[in-house]
Short mmCIF file of C-alpha atoms in Angstrom, two decimals:
data_model
loop_
_atom_site.label_atom_id
_atom_site.label_comp_id
_atom_site.label_asym_id
_atom_site.label_seq_id
_atom_site.Cartn_x
_atom_site.Cartn_y
_atom_site.Cartn_z
CA MET A 96 0.00 0.00 0.00
CA LYS A 97 2.89 2.31 0.84
CA THR A 98 4.34 1.70 -2.62
CA LEU A 99 0.95 2.53 -4.17
CA LEU A 100 0.83 5.83 -2.31
CA ILE A 101 4.35 6.74 -3.45
CA THR A 102 3.39 5.95 -7.04
CA LEU A 103 0.26 8.15 -6.81
CA LEU A 104 2.34 10.99 -5.30
CA ALA A 105 4.83 10.66 -8.17
CA LEU A 106 1.94 10.91 -10.64
CA PHE A 107 0.64 14.05 -8.91
CA ALA A 108 4.12 15.57 -8.86
CA SER A 109 4.64 15.04 -12.56
CA ALA A 110 1.25 16.59 -13.30
CA SER A 111 2.04 19.60 -11.13
CA GLY A 112 5.25 20.08 -13.04
CA SER A 113 3.29 20.23 -16.24
CA TRP A 114 0.93 22.86 -14.84
CA ALA A 115 3.89 24.93 -13.68
CA ALA A 116 5.25 24.85 -17.20
CA ASP A 117 1.94 26.27 -18.45
CA LEU A 118 2.64 29.53 -16.65
CA PRO A 119 3.84 32.40 -18.82
CA VAL A 120 7.41 32.03 -20.01
CA PRO A 121 8.84 35.44 -20.83
CA THR A 122 10.92 35.34 -23.98
CA PRO A 123 12.42 38.10 -26.07
CA VAL A 124 10.43 37.08 -29.12
CA ALA A 125 6.99 36.25 -27.88
CA LYS A 126 4.76 36.41 -24.86
CA GLU A 127 2.14 33.80 -24.18
CA ALA A 128 -1.12 34.91 -22.62
CA ASP A 129 -1.79 33.37 -19.21
CA ALA A 130 -4.96 31.44 -18.52
CA SER A 131 -6.96 34.53 -17.54
CA ASP A 132 -6.09 36.14 -20.88
CA ARG A 133 -6.93 33.15 -23.03
CA TRP A 134 -10.18 34.83 -24.06
CA LYS A 135 -10.53 38.51 -24.79
CA LEU A 136 -13.76 40.37 -25.58
CA THR A 137 -13.68 43.72 -27.36
CA ALA A 138 -16.66 46.02 -27.84
CA ALA A 139 -16.43 48.92 -30.26
CA THR A 140 -18.56 51.64 -31.76
CA ASP A 141 -18.20 54.75 -33.87
CA PHE A 142 -20.25 57.83 -34.67
CA ARG A 143 -19.75 59.04 -38.26
CA TYR A 144 -21.13 62.06 -40.05
CA PHE A 145 -20.85 62.80 -43.77
CA SER A 146 -22.06 65.88 -45.63
CA TRP A 147 -21.61 66.91 -49.25
CA SER A 148 -22.62 69.42 -51.86
CA SER A 149 -22.20 69.25 -55.61
CA ASP A 150 -22.86 70.91 -58.95
CA ARG A 151 -25.62 68.30 -59.40
CA GLY A 152 -27.56 65.77 -57.39
CA TYR A 153 -26.93 62.05 -57.49
CA PRO A 154 -27.19 60.17 -59.74
CA THR A 155 -25.91 62.82 -62.08
CA SER A 156 -27.63 61.32 -65.14
CA THR A 157 -31.14 61.84 -63.72
CA ALA A 158 -30.56 65.03 -61.72
CA LEU A 159 -32.04 68.32 -62.89
CA PRO A 160 -29.34 70.18 -64.86
CA ASN A 161 -29.43 73.42 -62.91
CA ALA A 162 -30.15 72.13 -59.40
CA ARG A 163 -27.21 71.88 -57.03
CA GLY A 164 -27.02 68.67 -55.06
CA SER A 165 -26.47 68.14 -51.35
CA GLY A 166 -26.93 65.47 -48.73
CA SER A 167 -25.79 64.07 -45.41
CA GLU A 168 -25.46 60.78 -43.60
CA ILE A 169 -25.12 59.60 -40.01
CA TYR A 170 -23.74 56.09 -39.60
CA ILE A 171 -23.26 54.35 -36.25
CA PRO A 172 -21.58 50.93 -36.52
CA PHE A 173 -21.14 48.75 -33.43
CA ALA A 174 -19.32 45.46 -33.04
CA ALA A 175 -18.19 42.82 -30.56
CA GLN A 176 -15.18 40.58 -31.07
CA LEU A 177 -14.20 37.51 -29.05
CA VAL A 178 -10.65 36.20 -29.48
CA GLY A 179 -9.46 33.16 -27.60
CA ARG A 180 -7.20 30.15 -27.42
CA PRO A 181 -9.05 27.13 -26.06
CA VAL A 182 -5.74 25.25 -26.39
CA ASP A 183 -2.27 26.57 -27.15
CA ASP A 184 -2.28 25.55 -30.81
CA VAL A 185 -5.72 26.87 -31.72
CA LYS A 186 -6.89 30.46 -31.99
CA ILE A 187 -10.54 31.35 -32.46
CA GLU A 188 -11.73 34.78 -33.56
CA ILE A 189 -15.45 35.59 -33.65
CA LEU A 190 -16.88 38.94 -34.65
CA GLY A 191 -20.41 40.28 -34.98
CA ARG A 192 -21.27 43.71 -36.26
CA GLY A 193 -24.38 45.80 -36.87
CA GLY A 194 -25.22 49.43 -37.33
CA TRP A 195 -27.76 52.14 -37.90
CA VAL A 196 -27.80 54.73 -40.65
CA ARG A 197 -29.76 57.82 -41.60
CA ALA A 198 -29.17 59.09 -45.12
CA THR A 199 -30.73 62.20 -46.61
CA GLN A 200 -30.40 63.72 -50.08
CA SER A 201 -31.71 67.28 -50.25
CA THR A 202 -31.46 67.87 -53.98
CA GLU A 203 -34.38 69.43 -55.84
CA GLY A 204 -36.17 66.64 -57.70
CA LEU A 205 -34.08 63.94 -56.00
CA SER A 206 -34.89 64.45 -52.32
CA GLY A 207 -35.31 61.42 -50.17
CA GLU A 208 -34.43 59.93 -46.81
CA VAL A 209 -33.95 56.51 -45.30
CA ARG A 210 -33.46 55.55 -41.64
CA THR A 211 -32.70 51.92 -41.01
CA THR A 212 -30.54 49.37 -39.32
CA THR A 213 -27.81 48.18 -41.63
CA ASP A 214 -27.22 44.60 -42.62
CA THR A 215 -25.49 42.56 -39.90
CA VAL A 216 -22.14 40.94 -40.67
CA ALA A 217 -20.36 38.21 -38.75
CA ASN A 218 -17.20 36.21 -39.07
CA ALA A 219 -15.58 33.24 -37.34
CA THR A 220 -11.97 32.20 -37.95
CA VAL A 221 -10.05 29.22 -36.60
CA THR A 222 -6.25 29.12 -36.95
CA TYR A 223 -4.07 26.12 -36.12
CA PHE A 224 -0.48 26.68 -34.93
CA GLY A 225 0.53 23.06 -34.38
CA PHE A 226 2.64 22.78 -37.55
CA ASP A 227 6.04 24.46 -37.73
CA GLY A 228 6.30 26.52 -40.92
CA PHE A 229 2.63 26.23 -41.89
CA GLN A 230 -0.33 27.85 -40.14
CA PRO A 231 -3.65 26.99 -41.82
CA PHE A 232 -6.85 28.88 -41.13
CA ALA A 233 -10.51 28.47 -41.98
CA SER A 234 -13.01 31.28 -41.84
CA VAL A 235 -16.67 31.80 -42.59
CA ALA A 236 -18.31 35.20 -43.00
CA PHE A 237 -21.98 36.10 -43.15
CA ASN A 238 -24.20 38.97 -44.22
CA PHE A 239 -27.61 38.87 -42.56
CA PRO A 240 -30.33 40.96 -44.27
CA THR A 241 -31.32 43.24 -41.40
CA GLY A 242 -31.22 46.39 -43.53
CA LYS A 243 -33.53 47.68 -46.27
CA ALA A 244 -32.77 46.48 -49.80
CA ALA A 245 -35.91 47.88 -51.45
CA LEU A 246 -36.48 51.60 -51.16
CA TYR A 247 -39.88 52.60 -52.52
CA GLY A 248 -40.90 56.09 -53.47
CA THR A 249 -38.48 58.92 -52.83
CA ALA A 250 -36.49 56.85 -50.31
CA ALA A 251 -34.52 55.46 -53.28
CA ASN A 252 -33.00 58.93 -53.67
CA ALA A 253 -31.18 58.41 -50.37
CA ARG A 254 -28.70 56.18 -52.21
CA MET A 255 -25.89 58.67 -52.68
CA ASP A 256 -22.44 58.72 -54.25
CA PRO A 257 -20.27 56.12 -52.44
CA ASP A 258 -17.31 58.47 -52.92
CA LEU A 259 -19.05 61.01 -50.67
CA VAL A 260 -20.84 58.87 -48.07
CA GLU A 261 -19.85 55.53 -46.56
CA ILE A 262 -23.18 53.70 -46.81
CA SER A 263 -24.76 53.96 -50.26
CA SER A 264 -26.65 50.67 -50.24
CA PHE A 265 -28.90 49.83 -47.32
CA GLY A 266 -29.38 46.12 -47.63
CA GLU A 267 -29.06 42.95 -49.68
CA GLY A 268 -29.63 39.24 -49.13
CA TYR A 269 -28.27 36.51 -46.90
CA ASN A 270 -24.66 35.90 -47.94
CA VAL A 271 -22.27 33.26 -46.67
CA GLY A 272 -18.57 33.20 -47.49
CA PRO A 273 -16.16 30.43 -46.47
CA THR A 274 -12.43 31.09 -46.82
CA PHE A 275 -9.59 28.60 -46.52
CA GLY A 276 -5.96 29.66 -46.42
CA PHE A 277 -2.60 29.42 -44.77
CA ASN A 278 0.40 31.45 -43.70
CA VAL A 279 3.89 30.14 -44.53
CA PRO A 280 6.54 31.91 -42.43
CA ILE A 281 9.69 31.73 -44.52
CA THR A 282 11.51 33.41 -41.64
CA GLY A 283 10.03 34.94 -38.50
CA ASP A 284 9.74 38.29 -40.27
CA LEU A 285 8.96 37.16 -43.82
CA ILE A 286 5.57 35.54 -44.36
CA ALA A 287 3.70 34.33 -47.43
CA SER A 288 -0.06 33.86 -47.28
CA ALA A 289 -2.57 32.35 -49.69
CA SER A 290 -6.32 31.82 -49.50
CA VAL A 291 -9.37 31.02 -51.55
CA GLY A 292 -12.82 32.36 -50.76
CA TYR A 293 -16.25 31.65 -52.19
CA THR A 294 -19.14 34.03 -51.57
CA LYS A 295 -22.62 32.58 -51.97
CA ARG A 296 -24.92 35.57 -52.30
CA GLY A 297 -28.61 35.17 -51.61
CA ASN A 298 -31.68 36.61 -53.33
CA PHE A 299 -33.26 39.84 -52.25
CA THR A 300 -36.11 42.02 -53.43
CA ARG A 301 -35.48 45.49 -54.68
CA GLU A 302 -37.60 48.17 -56.30
CA LYS A 303 -37.68 48.56 -60.07
CA SER A 304 -38.84 51.51 -62.14
CA LEU A 305 -41.85 50.83 -64.35
CA THR A 306 -41.74 53.91 -66.52
CA PRO A 307 -39.12 56.22 -67.92
CA VAL A 308 -41.04 59.36 -67.02
CA ASP A 309 -41.76 58.74 -63.35
CA PRO A 310 -39.01 56.92 -61.46
CA ASN A 311 -41.24 56.80 -58.38
CA LEU A 312 -43.66 54.45 -60.13
CA GLN A 313 -42.12 51.20 -59.02
CA SER A 314 -42.63 47.49 -58.67
CA ALA A 315 -40.63 44.80 -56.90
CA ALA A 316 -37.87 42.82 -58.62
CA VAL A 317 -36.12 39.76 -57.28
CA ILE A 318 -32.35 40.16 -57.60
CA ASP A 319 -30.17 37.06 -57.49
CA PRO A 320 -26.62 38.45 -57.42
CA GLY A 321 -23.76 36.36 -58.78
CA ASP A 322 -21.57 34.24 -56.53
CA VAL A 323 -17.89 35.18 -56.30
CA LEU A 324 -14.77 33.00 -56.28
CA THR A 325 -11.56 34.77 -55.21
CA PHE A 326 -7.95 33.65 -54.98
CA THR A 327 -5.66 35.81 -52.84
CA GLY A 328 -1.90 35.75 -52.36
CA SER A 329 0.27 38.04 -50.27
CA LEU A 330 3.80 38.47 -49.04
CA GLY A 331 4.69 40.46 -45.94
CA ALA A 332 7.99 41.36 -44.33
CA GLN A 333 9.37 43.38 -41.47
CA MET A 334 12.87 44.74 -42.02
CA GLY A 335 13.88 46.72 -38.95
CA SER A 336 11.60 49.74 -38.80
CA LEU A 337 10.01 49.06 -42.17
CA THR A 338 6.98 46.79 -42.61
CA ALA A 339 5.88 45.96 -46.16
CA LYS A 340 3.03 43.87 -47.50
CA ILE A 341 1.94 43.21 -51.07
CA THR A 342 -1.35 41.50 -51.91
CA GLY A 343 -2.94 40.33 -55.15
CA ALA A 344 -6.45 38.95 -55.67
CA VAL A 345 -8.32 37.55 -58.67
CA SER A 346 -12.12 37.25 -58.64
CA THR A 347 -14.59 35.66 -61.00
CA GLU A 348 -18.33 35.93 -60.69
CA THR A 349 -21.38 34.03 -61.90
CA ASP A 350 -24.43 35.55 -63.58
CA THR A 351 -26.66 38.02 -61.82
CA ARG A 352 -30.34 37.30 -62.41
CA VAL A 353 -33.27 39.67 -62.24
CA ASP A 354 -36.68 38.02 -61.90
CA GLY A 355 -35.08 34.77 -63.01
CA MET A 356 -33.38 36.14 -66.13
CA ALA A 357 -29.58 36.34 -66.40
CA THR A 358 -28.86 40.01 -67.08
CA PHE A 359 -25.26 40.64 -66.17
CA ARG A 360 -21.92 39.01 -65.37
CA PRO A 361 -18.98 41.17 -64.26
CA GLY A 362 -15.65 40.49 -65.93
CA GLN A 363 -12.76 38.87 -64.09
CA ARG A 364 -11.37 41.36 -61.59
CA LEU A 365 -7.74 41.84 -60.56
CA VAL A 366 -6.69 43.82 -57.49
CA ALA A 367 -3.11 44.51 -56.42
CA THR A 368 -2.09 46.50 -53.39
CA GLY A 369 1.04 47.37 -51.46
CA GLU A 370 1.09 48.56 -47.84
CA PHE A 371 4.17 50.09 -46.29
CA ALA A 372 4.78 51.44 -42.78
CA TYR A 373 7.95 52.98 -41.39
CA GLU A 374 8.48 53.58 -37.68
CA TRP A 375 10.73 56.59 -37.12
CA PRO A 376 13.02 56.79 -34.07
CA ASP A 377 12.05 58.53 -30.83
CA LYS A 378 8.67 60.24 -30.96
CA TRP A 379 8.62 60.94 -34.66
CA GLY A 380 5.94 58.32 -35.07
CA THR A 381 4.93 56.09 -37.94
CA THR A 382 4.37 56.80 -41.63
CA SER A 383 1.97 54.55 -43.55
CA LEU A 384 1.46 54.38 -47.31
CA THR A 385 -0.96 52.20 -49.26
CA ALA A 386 -0.99 52.02 -53.06
CA SER A 387 -3.54 49.96 -54.98
CA PHE A 388 -4.62 49.16 -58.51
CA ALA A 389 -7.73 47.40 -59.81
CA HIS A 390 -8.63 46.22 -63.29
CA ALA A 391 -11.64 44.30 -64.55
CA LYS A 392 -12.11 42.58 -67.88
CA SER A 393 -15.20 43.19 -70.02
CA ASN A 394 -18.57 42.28 -68.56
CA LYS A 395 -21.15 40.03 -70.10
CA VAL A 396 -24.38 41.92 -70.68
CA LEU A 397 -27.84 41.15 -71.96
CA TYR A 398 -28.22 41.72 -75.70
CA THR A 399 -31.60 42.47 -77.17
CA ASP A 400 -33.10 41.74 -80.53
CA MET A 401 -32.77 44.78 -82.81
CA ALA A 402 -36.27 44.41 -84.19
CA THR A 403 -38.36 43.22 -81.26
CA LEU A 404 -36.21 44.57 -78.38
CA ASN A 405 -36.70 41.23 -76.66
CA PRO A 406 -33.69 40.04 -74.68
CA ILE A 407 -31.63 37.33 -76.37
CA ALA A 408 -28.73 36.19 -74.20
CA LEU A 409 -25.69 37.28 -72.23
CA ASP A 410 -22.62 38.03 -74.27
CA THR A 411 -19.38 39.93 -73.86
CA GLU A 412 -19.88 43.65 -74.27
CA PRO A 413 -18.24 45.27 -77.31
CA PHE A 414 -15.97 47.48 -75.18
CA ASN A 415 -14.91 47.29 -71.57
CA SER A 416 -17.27 49.37 -69.42
CA ASN A 417 -15.07 48.95 -66.32
CA SER A 418 -12.65 51.68 -65.36
CA ASN A 419 -9.22 51.02 -63.91
CA ALA A 420 -8.86 52.33 -60.37
CA TYR A 421 -5.71 53.75 -58.80
CA LEU A 422 -5.60 54.55 -55.11
CA VAL A 423 -2.96 56.02 -52.78
CA ASN A 424 -3.49 56.48 -49.04
CA PHE A 425 -0.98 58.27 -46.83
CA GLN A 426 -0.91 58.97 -43.11
CA HIS A 427 1.63 59.89 -40.47
CA LEU A 428 1.02 59.56 -36.74
CA PHE A 429 3.25 61.39 -34.25
CA ALA A 430 3.61 59.75 -30.83
CA LEU A 431 2.60 62.13 -28.02
CA GLY A 432 2.54 60.16 -24.77
CA VAL A 433 -0.57 58.00 -24.77
CA ALA A 434 -1.82 59.73 -27.92
CA SER A 435 -0.93 59.54 -31.58
CA ILE A 436 -1.96 62.31 -33.92
CA GLY A 437 -1.15 63.28 -37.46
CA PRO A 438 -2.20 64.13 -41.00
CA LEU A 439 -3.68 61.87 -43.65
CA ALA A 440 -4.39 62.20 -47.35
CA THR A 441 -5.93 59.95 -49.99
CA TYR A 442 -6.09 60.08 -53.78
CA LEU A 443 -8.34 57.88 -55.94
CA HIS A 444 -8.49 57.98 -59.74
CA ARG A 445 -10.84 55.95 -61.91
CA ASP A 446 -10.00 56.38 -65.56
CA GLN A 447 -12.58 56.63 -68.32
CA ASN A 448 -13.87 53.34 -69.62
CA SER A 449 -13.33 51.99 -73.15
CA TYR A 450 -16.54 53.21 -74.74
CA ASN A 451 -16.71 56.16 -77.09
CA SER A 452 -17.97 59.29 -75.38
CA ALA A 453 -20.80 59.43 -77.93
CA THR A 454 -22.35 56.31 -76.42
CA LEU A 455 -24.58 55.96 -73.38
CA GLN A 456 -22.19 53.37 -71.94
CA PHE A 457 -19.32 55.83 -71.68
CA VAL A 458 -18.13 56.53 -68.12
CA PRO A 459 -15.83 59.55 -67.75
CA ALA A 460 -12.80 59.66 -65.47
CA LYS A 461 -13.31 60.55 -61.83
CA THR A 462 -10.95 61.61 -59.06
CA ARG A 463 -11.45 61.71 -55.31
CA GLN A 464 -9.08 63.46 -52.91
CA THR A 465 -9.19 63.83 -49.16
CA VAL A 466 -7.04 65.65 -46.61
CA GLY A 467 -7.52 65.38 -42.88
CA MET A 468 -6.31 64.55 -39.39
CA LEU A 469 -6.36 61.37 -37.35
CA ALA A 470 -5.94 60.93 -33.59
CA GLN A 471 -5.78 57.83 -31.40
CA ILE A 472 -5.63 57.91 -27.60
CA ALA A 473 -4.98 54.98 -25.27
CA ALA A 474 -7.16 56.43 -22.50
CA HIS A 475 -6.81 53.36 -20.32
CA ASP A 476 -5.29 49.87 -20.46
CA ARG A 477 -8.55 48.65 -21.89
CA VAL A 478 -9.94 51.72 -23.68
CA THR A 479 -8.77 53.23 -26.96
CA LEU A 480 -10.35 56.35 -28.42
CA SER A 481 -10.06 57.44 -32.04
CA ALA A 482 -11.14 60.51 -34.01
CA ARG A 483 -10.83 61.43 -37.64
CA VAL A 484 -11.82 64.42 -39.78
CA GLU A 485 -11.43 64.69 -43.56
CA ARG A 486 -12.27 67.20 -46.26
CA VAL A 487 -13.32 65.47 -49.48
CA TRP A 488 -13.24 66.67 -53.09
CA THR A 489 -14.43 64.71 -56.13
CA HIS A 490 -14.38 65.65 -59.79
CA LEU A 491 -16.22 63.84 -62.57
CA ALA A 492 -14.82 64.69 -65.99
CA ASP A 493 -16.88 66.19 -68.77
CA ASP A 494 -19.39 63.88 -70.47
CA SER A 495 -21.42 66.48 -72.28
CA PHE A 496 -22.02 64.76 -75.62
CA ASP A 497 -25.72 65.41 -75.60
CA ASN A 498 -27.25 62.92 -78.00
CA LYS A 499 -25.71 59.64 -77.01
CA THR A 500 -26.27 56.36 -78.79
CA SER A 501 -27.27 53.40 -76.71
CA LEU A 502 -25.34 50.30 -77.77
CA LEU A 503 -26.98 47.83 -75.42
CA LEU A 504 -30.31 48.37 -73.71
CA ILE A 505 -32.13 49.88 -76.65
CA PRO A 506 -29.65 49.26 -79.50
CA ASN A 507 -28.65 52.23 -81.64
CA SER A 508 -31.35 54.48 -80.27
CA ILE A 509 -30.47 58.13 -79.72
CA ILE A 510 -31.04 59.41 -76.18
CA PRO A 511 -31.41 63.21 -76.34
CA GLY A 512 -30.13 65.28 -73.44
CA SER A 513 -28.11 62.40 -72.04
CA GLY A 514 -24.83 64.30 -71.69
CA VAL A 515 -23.55 65.51 -68.32
CA PRO A 516 -21.01 68.33 -67.93
CA ALA A 517 -18.01 68.09 -65.60
CA ILE A 518 -19.19 67.92 -62.00
CA SER A 519 -17.30 68.92 -58.88
CA SER A 520 -18.34 67.96 -55.37
CA ASN A 521 -16.97 68.50 -51.90
CA GLY A 522 -17.80 67.32 -48.42
CA TRP A 523 -16.78 66.50 -44.87
CA GLN A 524 -16.28 63.20 -43.09
CA LEU A 525 -16.18 63.19 -39.27
CA SER A 526 -15.69 60.08 -37.17
CA GLY A 527 -15.17 59.34 -33.48
CA GLY A 528 -15.32 56.10 -31.54
CA PHE A 529 -13.82 53.76 -29.00
CA ASN A 530 -12.69 50.19 -28.42
CA PHE A 531 -13.22 48.66 -24.98
CA THR A 532 -11.51 45.40 -24.09
CA PHE A 533 -12.95 43.32 -21.25
CA MET B 258 -0.32 -11.95 -4.91
CA ARG B 259 -3.10 -9.98 -6.62
CA SER B 260 -2.08 -6.80 -4.79
CA ASN B 261 1.48 -7.21 -6.13
CA TYR B 262 0.17 -7.33 -9.70
CA LEU B 263 -1.95 -4.27 -8.96
CA ILE B 264 1.03 -2.38 -7.54
CA ARG B 265 3.21 -3.41 -10.50
CA ALA B 266 0.53 -2.28 -12.96
CA VAL B 267 0.09 1.08 -11.25
CA GLN B 268 3.91 1.55 -11.16
CA VAL B 269 4.18 0.86 -14.89
CA ALA B 270 1.28 3.20 -15.63
CA GLY B 271 2.81 5.79 -13.38
CA LEU B 272 6.19 5.59 -15.06
CA ALA B 273 4.58 5.82 -18.47
CA THR B 274 2.52 8.82 -17.41
CA PHE B 275 5.56 10.40 -15.78
CA GLY B 276 7.49 9.94 -19.03
CA LEU B 277 4.64 11.44 -21.02
CA PHE B 278 4.45 14.47 -18.74
CA MET B 279 8.25 14.85 -18.99
CA VAL B 280 7.96 14.96 -22.77
CA LEU B 281 5.10 17.47 -22.51
CA ASP B 282 7.11 19.49 -20.00
CA LEU B 283 10.05 19.62 -22.39
CA ALA B 284 7.73 20.78 -25.16
CA ALA B 285 6.07 23.30 -22.88
CA ALA B 286 9.45 24.57 -21.70
CA GLN B 287 10.10 25.95 -25.18
CA PRO B 288 8.97 29.52 -25.55
CA ARG B 289 5.47 29.57 -26.98
CA CYS B 290 4.70 31.70 -29.97
CA LEU B 291 1.51 33.71 -30.40
CA GLU B 292 1.28 33.07 -34.15
CA GLY B 293 3.17 29.79 -34.51
CA ARG B 294 6.67 28.91 -35.64
CA THR B 295 8.80 28.85 -38.76
CA ALA B 296 10.03 25.54 -40.16
CA ASN B 297 13.21 25.83 -38.07
CA GLY B 298 11.28 26.56 -34.88
CA ALA B 299 11.66 30.33 -34.57
CA CYS B 300 8.69 32.37 -33.44
CA VAL B 301 6.72 34.14 -36.17
CA ASN B 302 6.28 37.93 -36.02
CA ALA B 303 2.81 37.93 -34.44
CA PRO B 304 1.43 41.33 -35.59
CA LEU B 305 2.66 40.68 -39.13
CA ALA B 306 1.15 37.17 -39.26
CA GLY B 307 -2.18 38.26 -37.79
CA GLY B 308 -2.39 41.14 -40.25
CA MET B 309 -1.58 38.85 -43.18
CA ARG B 310 -4.38 36.48 -42.17
CA GLN B 311 -6.91 39.29 -41.82
CA THR B 312 -5.93 40.77 -45.19
CA SER B 313 -6.29 37.35 -46.83
CA ILE B 314 -9.77 36.92 -45.39
CA VAL B 315 -10.93 40.43 -46.34
CA PHE B 316 -9.59 40.21 -49.89
CA SER B 317 -11.03 36.70 -50.36
CA GLN B 318 -14.56 37.96 -49.61
CA PRO B 319 -14.80 41.17 -51.67
CA LYS B 320 -18.60 41.06 -51.90
CA ILE B 321 -19.59 39.48 -48.60
CA SER B 322 -21.47 42.65 -47.70
CA GLN B 323 -22.07 46.04 -49.27
CA THR B 324 -22.32 47.50 -45.76
CA ALA B 325 -18.98 46.58 -44.21
CA TYR B 326 -16.35 43.91 -43.95
CA PRO B 327 -16.56 41.81 -40.78
CA ILE B 328 -13.93 43.83 -38.92
CA LEU B 329 -13.95 46.22 -35.98
CA PRO B 330 -15.20 49.70 -36.97
CA VAL B 331 -11.85 51.29 -36.12
CA LEU B 332 -10.33 49.32 -39.02
CA ASP B 333 -12.93 50.48 -41.57
CA PHE B 334 -10.83 53.30 -42.93
CA HIS B 335 -7.86 50.97 -43.33
CA TYR B 336 -9.86 48.29 -45.16
CA ARG B 337 -12.20 50.63 -47.02
CA TYR B 338 -9.86 50.67 -49.99
CA PRO B 339 -10.83 47.18 -51.25
CA HIS B 340 -14.41 48.50 -51.47
CA GLN B 341 -13.14 51.50 -53.42
CA LEU B 342 -11.44 49.11 -55.83
CA THR B 343 -14.30 46.63 -56.08
CA PHE B 344 -17.19 48.25 -57.85
CA ILE B 345 -20.50 47.06 -56.47
CA PRO B 346 -23.28 48.76 -58.46
CA THR B 347 -25.60 50.52 -56.08
CA LEU B 348 -27.25 52.99 -58.39
CA PRO B 349 -30.94 53.74 -58.02
CA THR B 350 -33.11 51.88 -60.44
CA PRO B 351 -32.53 53.13 -63.97
CA ILE B 352 -35.07 54.95 -66.03
CA ALA B 353 -35.83 52.60 -68.94
CA GLY B 354 -34.26 49.24 -69.30
CA PRO B 355 -33.83 46.48 -66.75
CA PRO B 356 -32.55 47.29 -63.26
CA ILE B 357 -28.84 47.51 -62.85
CA PRO B 358 -27.90 44.54 -60.63
#
């Protein structure tokens, strides 16, 4: 019996040794969270205000020629994120996010307002760290239709230029998007990452104009947006004070259907982006620069019979209606104790598409510039405050050819008065919010 | 006689368990890494690896939602640029012709 007791004590001792080894082990390269920090909950919210005025209302093609446009938007997103490690080799990240928005366009002939909750998005990611040199992850994202997809009457006018307000669409269907990928650390500070994502987009009902003379005379249409398959690859490195990351993504999409009929398929889309950050010595802070480029091949569109105007089938459009997009974002944050503050600037250019300016399908070039300030304050161990203010300018190039020919919807018909002169807009974006970690 | 067998069995099980815990202890004694290890066992740069994973997920779901990506609001301005590069038609219904999807 004595021997049995000694054996049991030896078992207990070995187990205790293992528990002791689970305590945090400080190392110069990594810190492991102790048991109380295995799960972390973060709550966050923001208050955002956007206002704009313009030479014309939005959309510019249906706005009255001599009526200046204006509008505003209040958007309040809120989110909760749970990050944890149930065991050392597994990390789980779960995020849920909702919001509320009020959007108002105050343009003569295009006035309208919508107040609604936004769609709700969620995401869950599981990452496995048990393999040296290979960290796979699986993720699934959702969009739940808690917003308003169909806006009847003048409410449809509350959809404003997405270059001037953040929320320009107030709802869609139930979407689910699984992503599978992995990180391959070539060295501790040089990492390659690859992933593939598929987005299954659900049906939703949206309003549809019944007549060309009164856009407020509407009926419902069932939209079945195309599903999206995307391959992404990226390479990131930290070299002393410089962090660099380049990312490329290729997306293809299936047909979009309206009331059961295939009407549209976007061309294959390529996106490339580079992100760079440099941390200056002392309190000179951090400079960040992001440069991006996007290109899409020609869409497939619905052709109609020249004689009967009945739709025939989807086919590749004669010219590419997609513009290339070029984007540069810059910011610098100075370190001032618990606060960081500094300037930011962005520049976006979408070039004109491939159609002749004498056609209805022509889209002129557009630029968007912003200049502003950003501040972040670590008010407490668990509370971070942020504030941001930006002045925005956009300019849509001249498209004043006044009797355009339609190549697609109503083939070769002349649309009088369809030209739009150059349009300049400006606005403000204000944002303030906090993150609270429990 | 039977108690001897029982003691011997418990001793063997105890030694085996002790050995297993020793192996686990040795593994646990290595510094743990927040975002895993390289092939030669070095810790991975955790902020860089976490950021790479989030970027991969965001870019792999360009049309998961027209409202926002599933990220904390404070990151919206950082990740807004994929939306600016990915055109999602949101125009009001057109006058004449089928709705723009």
